[in-house]
Amino acid sequence: MTKKQLVKDPLNLIITGVGGQGNVMISLIIGNAFVREGYFVTLGETYGASQRGGPVMSHMRISKETQYSPFIPDGCADIILGMEPVETLRMLGRYGNPNVITIINPRPIYSIDVIGGQAEYPDLHKLVESVKELSAKTWIINATEEAQKMGSHMFANAILIGALVGSGVLPLDKKSVEPVLREVFSKEIEVNLEAFNNGIKLVKR
Amino acid sequence: MANIDIDAPGTSQLLIGNEAIARGALEAGIGFAAAYPGTPSSEILGSLAQAAKEMGIYAEWSVNEKVAMEAAAGASFAGIRALASMKQNGINVVSDFLANLVMSGIGKGGLVLISCDDPSAISSSNEQDTRPIAKWLDIPLVEPGDFQEAKDMTKWLFDLAEELGTLCMLRSVTRIAHARGNVKLGELPKKQLKAYFDQIHDLKSVMPTTFMPIPSPLRHFFLHMKMDKAREKFEGSAFNRYVGPNKADLLIITCGSCWLYSQDAVKALKLEDRVGILKLGTLWPLPEKFIGEHLDKSEKLLFVEEIDPFLERSVMEMVANLPPSSPRPIFYGKRSGHVNAYGELNPDLVIKAISTILGLAYQPRDIEYRKKAEAFAKSNVPERTMTFCAGCPHRATFWAIKNALKLDGRGGVVTGDIGCYSMALGPTGFFQVRTMHCMGAGAGVANGLGKLGQFGFDQPVLAVVGDSTFYHATIPALINGVYNQSDFILVILDNSATAMTGFQPHPGTGMTAMGEPTKVVSMEALCCSLGTHVEVCDPFDLKGTIATLLEMMAEGGGAKVAIMRRQCELVRAKKEKPPYRVHVDPEKCIGEACGCDRLCTRVFLCPGLIWDKKANRSKIDEVTCTGCGLCVDVCPQGAIIKEAV
């Protein structure tokens, strides 16, 4: 079997969500898996707000040729992994294009602006429809809900990694991601591997 | 994730710039590292401290940046290669020592200063370019253009510092320091280090070795000679290079992360044959010969750099000194308005500058799509203001302060400082904080306010400060308040960690950077020794805390101290399960019909407690709630129920 190739060089991946959701961890796992496969990876992360409930995004640029900058230019995302629906739409507004592929966890995290009543959280159904309309392809993965069934919402991250890998949009397979998962989740590896495999199943359903 | 001390030369690792710098220092055979945490610099010392035992080196979190730099200089004087790292604000704190150190020179151990700037002040109070200090104080300065260079330059800088006998500085910015990229590792040294303060280094000299800035004019002259030598070294450095055609329509001069943005921009515009890039790694003293050799590449020069026009002005000075017959290029950059002189840059801003100068159109995505995407995002994406985490003790402290000030009724003023609690300027801290500047400034400003009684000032003054900031820069201001009898309460928010920057230990935690147990420098013992009134509260005891603050505000008699002690929720949650299971009783919560006007959600604003509009009731978000149970005491109806887990 020949190794899968990048469909585009650089491949621009955005991982987005809310501070505290585990955005940085997902990007680290995917990024490390790529570096071990011999790719150049540049990874830019929003820090500062990363643990204070602000919007967070990681920009990943994957290339066989060179080290790109840690910023994806506007309108140039290839794949968006959205851990939260509103944040996914925020990213599409700036980085989306007619070819973008999205994988979205539709579980809202309310901002204090919404909680306080200064802002309104959009209707979830309409929100997901907008994401679909702006994407060439959308996978909806109920990662939080599935994770809660497994005992904790924390497993949503491994589910989403599974969905990203299982979707086939990246030239990465299960075998190249698993060893990195084992290093990162050294304590709760079995249940996280199960979540990862669930993610693969969910995206293929 | 990354272990910077892995012995795997030749392998590629995904490292953040800070880890790459730390690895470079290890490869250079560093023996001593000191720093005070500050985003985006913290992981340099953090990762060195993690590797310290294995590598046989020493790493410490110093009480502040000045002490860190001085301690590192001490190691250099005894022949040990040493590093001090800090964010831009740290450079201000350490500048007095630096101004003397450049005159005295360093010891036999190479001494390197790492300064990480935060363009756009993403995690800072201010935006500030630290490169000018190199020009101001005569310090050889380099800046890495990618992650590999972050490692390689750091390693090289120790050799350079030793050869020149002067402090050398590496400037990095957030998008190198905190971004990740490929770094090919080099060899780790295996030699044993030996420290000795050699008091007579030269048998011909009758004078013992001294490190001092006097006689200053002579030392200053020597320093300039060192800088001339540094310039010679820089002229031939492989960290400076030109990429592009022999004759270009535009020549970009750039450094740091802007080197990456410039390459991205030229590629995006497909201008590889028309635009050249002169990438500088050694910034000061300016490698004038090297730059001069490339100036005729184009009549148009564009400077792409963050934050100040440092290269732009320096190259302008250089060009002004060229013979009259030399070509006079047109300068584009911050002065011409093509590049912002504030905020961080990115590939799009560079694309815009190039296309404006060359009169090109750039359209990365379909216009109709763009309009639709922007419209959808604009009408459907609510604001997401930063907030204290669910369960954060600061929310409780500011709730207590807000209520105490209201009950006191004299219009009390809160001065603020640097840390997570700076967010109390906004809704998450109920807009309680009125001033915020540098570390320790809140207590300093309170000293002034607290002495205005003779002018009719009777508003209570509260200076809030974090535990780490207290040790860093607040103690002199407190002593001043006791000595000069300034009426303010120093409210120390002791969450037992330097939380904003990643939970680093500090003198009050009983733990060193290398994970060794150590003496606890007790803040209450220290404050009590000043002979002033000191109280310790648990901010989760809202009633008790409010009562204590009220009593202290009524008191007078100079500066007093109230310590709000409760561990950072993020630290607690790593070790323990949540203390309570919390839920809202939908029978007791009467929603908008309650006279409280949605106190729990509209005002208290904990992200773990949300408003269910359809049900007209408050509701716990089980994904975000940490089970602290504080909101139970906020609800006037007793509708929020906590059950011990």
mmCIF file of C-alpha atoms in Angstrom, chain B residues 140-413:
data_model
loop_
_atom_site.group_PDB
_atom_site.id
_atom_site.type_symbol
_atom_site.label_atom_id
_atom_site.label_comp_id
_atom_site.label_asym_id
_atom_site.label_seq_id
_atom_site.Cartn_x
_atom_site.Cartn_y
_atom_site.Cartn_z
ATOM 1 C CA PRO B 140 24.833 42.417 20.666
ATOM 2 C CA LEU B 141 21.340 41.334 19.578
ATOM 3 C CA VAL B 142 20.018 38.448 17.483
ATOM 4 C CA GLU B 143 16.497 37.304 16.602
ATOM 5 C CA PRO B 144 15.570 33.827 15.328
ATOM 6 C CA GLY B 145 13.451 33.581 12.174
ATOM 7 C CA ASP B 146 12.159 30.080 12.885
ATOM 8 C CA PHE B 147 12.236 27.298 15.451
ATOM 9 C CA GLN B 148 15.457 25.694 14.262
ATOM 10 C CA GLU B 149 17.201 29.052 14.481
ATOM 11 C CA ALA B 150 15.836 29.572 17.989
ATOM 12 C CA LYS B 151 17.884 26.571 19.057
ATOM 13 C CA ASP B 152 20.929 27.146 16.874
ATOM 14 C CA MET B 153 21.227 30.862 17.649
ATOM 15 C CA THR B 154 20.974 30.330 21.386
ATOM 16 C CA LYS B 155 23.765 27.788 21.259
ATOM 17 C CA TRP B 156 25.960 30.090 19.184
ATOM 18 C CA LEU B 157 25.257 33.094 21.384
ATOM 19 C CA PHE B 158 27.094 31.564 24.361
ATOM 20 C CA ASP B 159 30.275 31.227 22.277
ATOM 21 C CA LEU B 160 29.864 34.792 21.066
ATOM 22 C CA ALA B 161 29.314 36.180 24.579
ATOM 23 C CA GLU B 162 32.494 34.482 25.798
ATOM 24 C CA GLU B 163 34.522 35.612 22.839
ATOM 25 C CA LEU B 164 33.390 39.225 23.180
ATOM 26 C CA GLY B 165 33.321 39.248 26.991
ATOM 27 C CA THR B 166 29.922 40.910 26.978
ATOM 28 C CA LEU B 167 26.292 40.044 27.565
ATOM 29 C CA CYS B 168 24.462 38.947 24.389
ATOM 30 C CA MET B 169 20.718 39.152 23.868
ATOM 31 C CA LEU B 170 18.227 37.100 21.902
ATOM 32 C CA ARG B 171 14.859 38.660 21.154
ATOM 33 C CA SER B 172 11.946 36.441 20.328
ATOM 34 C CA VAL B 173 8.260 37.186 19.752
ATOM 35 C CA THR B 174 5.085 35.286 20.646
ATOM 36 C CA ARG B 175 4.787 33.566 17.241
ATOM 37 C CA ILE B 176 8.237 32.039 17.610
ATOM 38 C CA ALA B 177 8.304 31.660 21.397
ATOM 39 C CA HIS B 178 4.845 30.088 21.595
ATOM 40 C CA ALA B 179 4.447 28.571 18.154
ATOM 41 C CA ARG B 180 5.649 25.093 17.345
ATOM 42 C CA GLY B 181 7.810 23.868 14.515
ATOM 43 C CA ASN B 182 10.418 21.354 13.478
ATOM 44 C CA VAL B 183 13.741 21.401 15.305
ATOM 45 C CA LYS B 184 16.572 19.047 14.444
ATOM 46 C CA LEU B 185 18.457 18.274 17.628
ATOM 47 C CA GLY B 186 22.207 18.507 18.121
ATOM 48 C CA GLU B 187 24.579 16.826 20.552
ATOM 49 C CA LEU B 188 24.296 17.335 24.287
ATOM 50 C CA PRO B 189 27.588 18.044 26.071
ATOM 51 C CA LYS B 190 28.830 15.510 28.569
ATOM 52 C CA LYS B 191 31.463 17.489 30.456
ATOM 53 C CA GLN B 192 31.486 18.280 34.158
ATOM 54 C CA LEU B 193 31.275 21.953 35.027
ATOM 55 C CA LYS B 194 33.475 23.554 37.652
ATOM 56 C CA ALA B 195 32.658 26.921 39.177
ATOM 57 C CA TYR B 196 35.397 29.156 40.552
ATOM 58 C CA PHE B 197 35.481 32.913 41.015
ATOM 59 C CA ASP B 198 38.990 33.559 39.738
ATOM 60 C CA GLN B 199 40.153 36.594 41.671
ATOM 61 C CA ILE B 200 43.444 37.089 39.879
ATOM 62 C CA HIS B 201 42.990 36.192 36.246
ATOM 63 C CA ASP B 202 46.088 37.836 34.855
ATOM 64 C CA LEU B 203 49.521 37.318 36.409
ATOM 65 C CA LYS B 204 50.812 40.497 34.782
ATOM 66 C CA SER B 205 48.129 42.524 36.482
ATOM 67 C CA VAL B 206 48.509 43.579 40.079
ATOM 68 C CA MET B 207 44.779 44.263 40.351
ATOM 69 C CA PRO B 208 42.404 41.466 41.367
ATOM 70 C CA THR B 209 39.550 40.655 39.014
ATOM 71 C CA THR B 210 36.698 43.054 39.556
ATOM 72 C CA PHE B 211 33.372 43.314 37.794
ATOM 73 C CA MET B 212 32.317 46.931 37.964
ATOM 74 C CA PRO B 213 31.310 49.687 35.600
ATOM 75 C CA ILE B 214 34.008 52.122 36.696
ATOM 76 C CA PRO B 215 36.018 53.907 35.414
ATOM 77 C CA SER B 216 33.000 54.400 33.262
ATOM 78 C CA PRO B 217 34.274 56.404 30.255
ATOM 79 C CA LEU B 218 37.076 53.890 29.752
ATOM 80 C CA ARG B 219 34.721 50.924 30.165
ATOM 81 C CA HIS B 220 32.336 52.560 27.730
ATOM 82 C CA PHE B 221 35.172 52.853 25.211
ATOM 83 C CA PHE B 222 36.013 49.156 25.654
ATOM 84 C CA LEU B 223 32.356 48.291 25.198
ATOM 85 C CA HIS B 224 32.318 50.080 21.854
ATOM 86 C CA MET B 225 35.353 48.041 20.801
ATOM 87 C CA LYS B 226 33.454 44.868 21.716
ATOM 88 C CA MET B 227 30.518 46.064 19.607
ATOM 89 C CA ASP B 228 32.839 46.657 16.629
ATOM 90 C CA LYS B 229 34.043 43.093 16.987
ATOM 91 C CA ALA B 230 30.456 41.880 17.225
ATOM 92 C CA ARG B 231 29.654 43.692 13.974
ATOM 93 C CA GLU B 232 32.526 41.919 12.217
ATOM 94 C CA LYS B 233 31.195 38.580 13.448
ATOM 95 C CA PHE B 234 27.695 39.454 12.308
ATOM 96 C CA GLU B 235 28.781 40.413 8.786
ATOM 97 C CA GLY B 236 29.566 36.801 7.963
ATOM 98 C CA SER B 237 26.782 35.146 9.930
ATOM 99 C CA ALA B 238 24.748 32.424 8.230
ATOM 100 C CA PHE B 239 21.712 33.708 10.135
ATOM 101 C CA ASN B 240 21.589 36.584 7.614
ATOM 102 C CA ARG B 241 20.639 35.660 4.057
ATOM 103 C CA TYR B 242 19.057 36.786 0.835
ATOM 104 C CA VAL B 243 16.395 34.830 -1.043
ATOM 105 C CA GLY B 244 15.119 36.048 -4.412
ATOM 106 C CA PRO B 245 16.094 37.257 -7.876
ATOM 107 C CA ASN B 246 19.220 39.278 -8.664
ATOM 108 C CA LYS B 247 17.112 42.234 -9.701
ATOM 109 C CA ALA B 248 13.841 42.582 -7.842
ATOM 110 C CA ASP B 249 10.848 44.890 -8.098
ATOM 111 C CA LEU B 250 10.807 45.031 -4.318
ATOM 112 C CA LEU B 251 13.278 44.116 -1.577
ATOM 113 C CA ILE B 252 11.825 43.108 1.790
ATOM 114 C CA ILE B 253 14.088 43.530 4.819
ATOM 115 C CA THR B 254 12.795 41.465 7.702
ATOM 116 C CA CYS B 255 13.565 39.485 10.838
ATOM 117 C CA GLY B 256 11.941 37.133 13.363
ATOM 118 C CA SER B 257 8.525 35.650 12.697
ATOM 119 C CA CYS B 258 8.075 38.282 9.961
ATOM 120 C CA TRP B 259 10.586 36.259 7.922
ATOM 121 C CA LEU B 260 7.991 33.457 7.877
ATOM 122 C CA TYR B 261 5.146 35.880 7.077
ATOM 123 C CA SER B 262 7.155 37.465 4.252
ATOM 124 C CA GLN B 263 7.883 34.084 2.660
ATOM 125 C CA ASP B 264 4.193 33.101 2.971
ATOM 126 C CA ALA B 265 3.127 36.398 1.412
ATOM 127 C CA VAL B 266 5.521 36.185 -1.535
ATOM 128 C CA LYS B 267 4.373 32.595 -2.191
ATOM 129 C CA ALA B 268 0.678 33.485 -1.880
ATOM 130 C CA LEU B 269 1.154 36.259 -4.434
ATOM 131 C CA LYS B 270 3.389 34.021 -6.619
ATOM 132 C CA LEU B 271 6.031 36.750 -6.698
ATOM 133 C CA GLU B 272 9.128 34.603 -6.112
ATOM 134 C CA ASP B 273 10.652 36.029 -9.326
ATOM 135 C CA ARG B 274 9.839 39.649 -8.548
ATOM 136 C CA VAL B 275 10.312 40.110 -4.798
ATOM 137 C CA GLY B 276 13.488 39.432 -2.852
ATOM 138 C CA ILE B 277 13.745 38.942 0.906
ATOM 139 C CA LEU B 278 16.763 39.998 2.947
ATOM 140 C CA LYS B 279 16.395 38.120 6.194
ATOM 141 C CA LEU B 280 18.427 39.384 9.119
ATOM 142 C CA GLY B 281 19.192 37.223 12.138
ATOM 143 C CA THR B 282 21.840 39.456 13.700
ATOM 144 C CA LEU B 283 20.164 42.793 14.296
ATOM 145 C CA TRP B 284 22.518 44.917 16.368
ATOM 146 C CA PRO B 285 25.123 46.077 15.672
ATOM 147 C CA LEU B 286 23.743 46.209 12.161
ATOM 148 C CA PRO B 287 25.746 44.119 9.645
ATOM 149 C CA GLU B 288 26.107 47.153 7.373
ATOM 150 C CA LYS B 289 28.446 45.605 4.818
ATOM 151 C CA PHE B 290 26.162 42.618 4.321
ATOM 152 C CA ILE B 291 23.095 44.825 3.959
ATOM 153 C CA GLY B 292 24.983 47.205 1.651
ATOM 154 C CA GLU B 293 25.792 44.332 -0.709
ATOM 155 C CA HIS B 294 22.068 43.725 -1.243
ATOM 156 C CA LEU B 295 20.718 47.275 -1.332
ATOM 157 C CA ASP B 296 21.022 47.488 -5.109
ATOM 158 C CA LYS B 297 18.683 44.515 -5.543
ATOM 159 C CA SER B 298 15.767 46.918 -5.847
ATOM 160 C CA GLU B 299 14.920 50.619 -5.786
ATOM 161 C CA LYS B 300 12.104 49.847 -3.394
ATOM 162 C CA LEU B 301 12.709 48.649 0.181
ATOM 163 C CA LEU B 302 9.927 47.318 2.389
ATOM 164 C CA PHE B 303 10.592 46.759 6.078
ATOM 165 C CA VAL B 304 8.550 43.994 7.686
ATOM 166 C CA GLU B 305 9.137 43.792 11.431
ATOM 167 C CA GLU B 306 7.209 43.735 14.734
ATOM 168 C CA ILE B 307 6.684 46.186 16.737
ATOM 169 C CA ASP B 308 8.883 49.301 16.351
ATOM 170 C CA PRO B 309 10.633 50.390 13.129
ATOM 171 C CA PHE B 310 13.947 49.172 14.536
ATOM 172 C CA LEU B 311 15.527 47.850 11.341
ATOM 173 C CA GLU B 312 13.779 50.530 9.301
ATOM 174 C CA ARG B 313 15.358 53.386 11.255
ATOM 175 C CA SER B 314 18.718 51.681 11.609
ATOM 176 C CA VAL B 315 18.981 51.021 7.854
ATOM 177 C CA MET B 316 17.869 54.619 7.172
ATOM 178 C CA GLU B 317 20.728 55.834 9.375
ATOM 179 C CA MET B 318 23.073 53.541 7.523
ATOM 180 C CA VAL B 319 21.920 54.754 4.111
ATOM 181 C CA ALA B 320 22.284 58.369 5.224
ATOM 182 C CA ASN B 321 25.973 57.637 5.767
ATOM 183 C CA LEU B 322 26.573 56.126 2.311
ATOM 184 C CA PRO B 323 28.570 58.169 -0.247
ATOM 185 C CA PRO B 324 26.427 60.655 -2.212
ATOM 186 C CA SER B 325 26.846 58.573 -5.392
ATOM 187 C CA SER B 326 25.087 55.556 -3.791
ATOM 188 C CA PRO B 327 21.571 54.683 -4.940
ATOM 189 C CA ARG B 328 18.818 56.179 -2.781
ATOM 190 C CA PRO B 329 16.078 53.603 -2.347
ATOM 191 C CA ILE B 330 12.451 54.418 -1.621
ATOM 192 C CA PHE B 331 11.586 53.264 1.904
ATOM 193 C CA TYR B 332 8.301 51.556 2.644
ATOM 194 C CA GLY B 333 7.306 50.408 6.104
ATOM 195 C CA LYS B 334 5.911 51.872 9.289
ATOM 196 C CA ARG B 335 6.936 55.435 8.433
ATOM 197 C CA SER B 336 5.129 55.274 5.071
ATOM 198 C CA GLY B 337 2.097 53.606 6.659
ATOM 199 C CA HIS B 338 2.347 50.382 4.616
ATOM 200 C CA VAL B 339 3.054 48.352 7.765
ATOM 201 C CA ASN B 340 1.441 48.931 11.172
ATOM 202 C CA ALA B 341 3.686 50.328 13.892
ATOM 203 C CA TYR B 342 1.540 48.567 16.482
ATOM 204 C CA GLY B 343 0.059 45.118 16.888
ATOM 205 C CA GLU B 344 1.397 41.864 15.535
ATOM 206 C CA LEU B 345 1.783 41.230 11.831
ATOM 207 C CA ASN B 346 0.661 38.185 9.850
ATOM 208 C CA PRO B 347 0.911 36.950 6.248
ATOM 209 C CA ASP B 348 -2.234 38.879 5.242
ATOM 210 C CA LEU B 349 -0.819 42.213 6.406
ATOM 211 C CA VAL B 350 2.388 41.560 4.460
ATOM 212 C CA ILE B 351 0.369 40.525 1.384
ATOM 213 C CA LYS B 352 -1.525 43.802 1.688
ATOM 214 C CA ALA B 353 1.661 45.871 1.946
ATOM 215 C CA ILE B 354 3.270 44.173 -1.073
ATOM 216 C CA SER B 355 0.143 44.396 -3.221
ATOM 217 C CA THR B 356 -0.324 48.073 -2.391
ATOM 218 C CA ILE B 357 3.263 48.914 -3.334
ATOM 219 C CA LEU B 358 3.256 46.845 -6.535
ATOM 220 C CA GLY B 359 -0.366 47.654 -7.437
ATOM 221 C CA LEU B 360 -1.603 44.061 -7.434
ATOM 222 C CA ALA B 361 -4.990 42.542 -6.689
ATOM 223 C CA TYR B 362 -5.248 39.625 -4.242
ATOM 224 C CA GLN B 363 -8.373 37.548 -3.779
ATOM 225 C CA PRO B 364 -7.870 34.361 -1.751
ATOM 226 C CA ARG B 365 -11.506 33.181 -1.905
ATOM 227 C CA ASP B 366 -14.649 33.566 -3.947
ATOM 228 C CA ILE B 367 -16.233 36.974 -3.269
ATOM 229 C CA GLU B 368 -19.799 35.692 -2.972
ATOM 230 C CA TYR B 369 -18.664 33.018 -0.515
ATOM 231 C CA ARG B 370 -16.751 35.600 1.471
ATOM 232 C CA LYS B 371 -19.772 37.890 1.757
ATOM 233 C CA LYS B 372 -21.971 35.028 2.899
ATOM 234 C CA ALA B 373 -19.452 33.630 5.389
ATOM 235 C CA GLU B 374 -18.774 37.020 6.927
ATOM 236 C CA ALA B 375 -22.499 37.796 7.169
ATOM 237 C CA PHE B 376 -23.287 34.443 8.831
ATOM 238 C CA ALA B 377 -20.462 34.905 11.319
ATOM 239 C CA LYS B 378 -21.410 38.499 12.048
ATOM 240 C CA SER B 379 -25.040 37.757 12.850
ATOM 241 C CA ASN B 380 -24.558 34.422 14.628
ATOM 242 C CA VAL B 381 -21.341 34.607 16.611
ATOM 243 C CA PRO B 382 -21.822 36.101 20.080
ATOM 244 C CA GLU B 383 -18.979 37.781 21.963
ATOM 245 C CA ARG B 384 -16.860 35.587 24.180
ATOM 246 C CA THR B 385 -15.340 37.815 26.842
ATOM 247 C CA MET B 386 -12.545 36.353 28.960
ATOM 248 C CA THR B 387 -13.637 35.124 32.339
ATOM 249 C CA PHE B 388 -12.342 33.724 35.585
ATOM 250 C CA CYS B 389 -12.614 29.943 35.340
ATOM 251 C CA ALA B 390 -15.593 28.229 36.947
ATOM 252 C CA GLY B 391 -14.656 27.769 40.616
ATOM 253 C CA CYS B 392 -11.979 30.492 40.571
ATOM 254 C CA PRO B 393 -11.381 31.998 44.041
ATOM 255 C CA HIS B 394 -10.887 35.455 42.455
ATOM 256 C CA ARG B 395 -14.587 35.581 41.526
ATOM 257 C CA ALA B 396 -15.388 35.144 45.221
ATOM 258 C CA THR B 397 -12.864 37.787 46.289
ATOM 259 C CA PHE B 398 -14.208 40.394 43.877
ATOM 260 C CA TRP B 399 -17.789 39.528 44.849
ATOM 261 C CA ALA B 400 -16.802 40.202 48.472
ATOM 262 C CA ILE B 401 -14.979 43.423 47.537
ATOM 263 C CA LYS B 402 -17.945 44.640 45.463
ATOM 264 C CA ASN B 403 -20.363 44.020 48.308
ATOM 265 C CA ALA B 404 -18.070 45.410 51.016
ATOM 266 C CA LEU B 405 -17.511 48.637 49.060
ATOM 267 C CA LYS B 406 -21.238 48.993 48.504
ATOM 268 C CA LEU B 407 -22.005 48.494 52.200
ATOM 269 C CA ASP B 408 -19.234 50.922 53.193
ATOM 270 C CA GLY B 409 -20.794 53.467 50.857
ATOM 271 C CA ARG B 410 -17.879 55.922 50.531
ATOM 272 C CA GLY B 411 -17.019 55.065 46.926
ATOM 273 C CA GLY B 412 -13.972 52.896 47.670
ATOM 274 C CA VAL B 413 -11.367 52.567 44.922
#
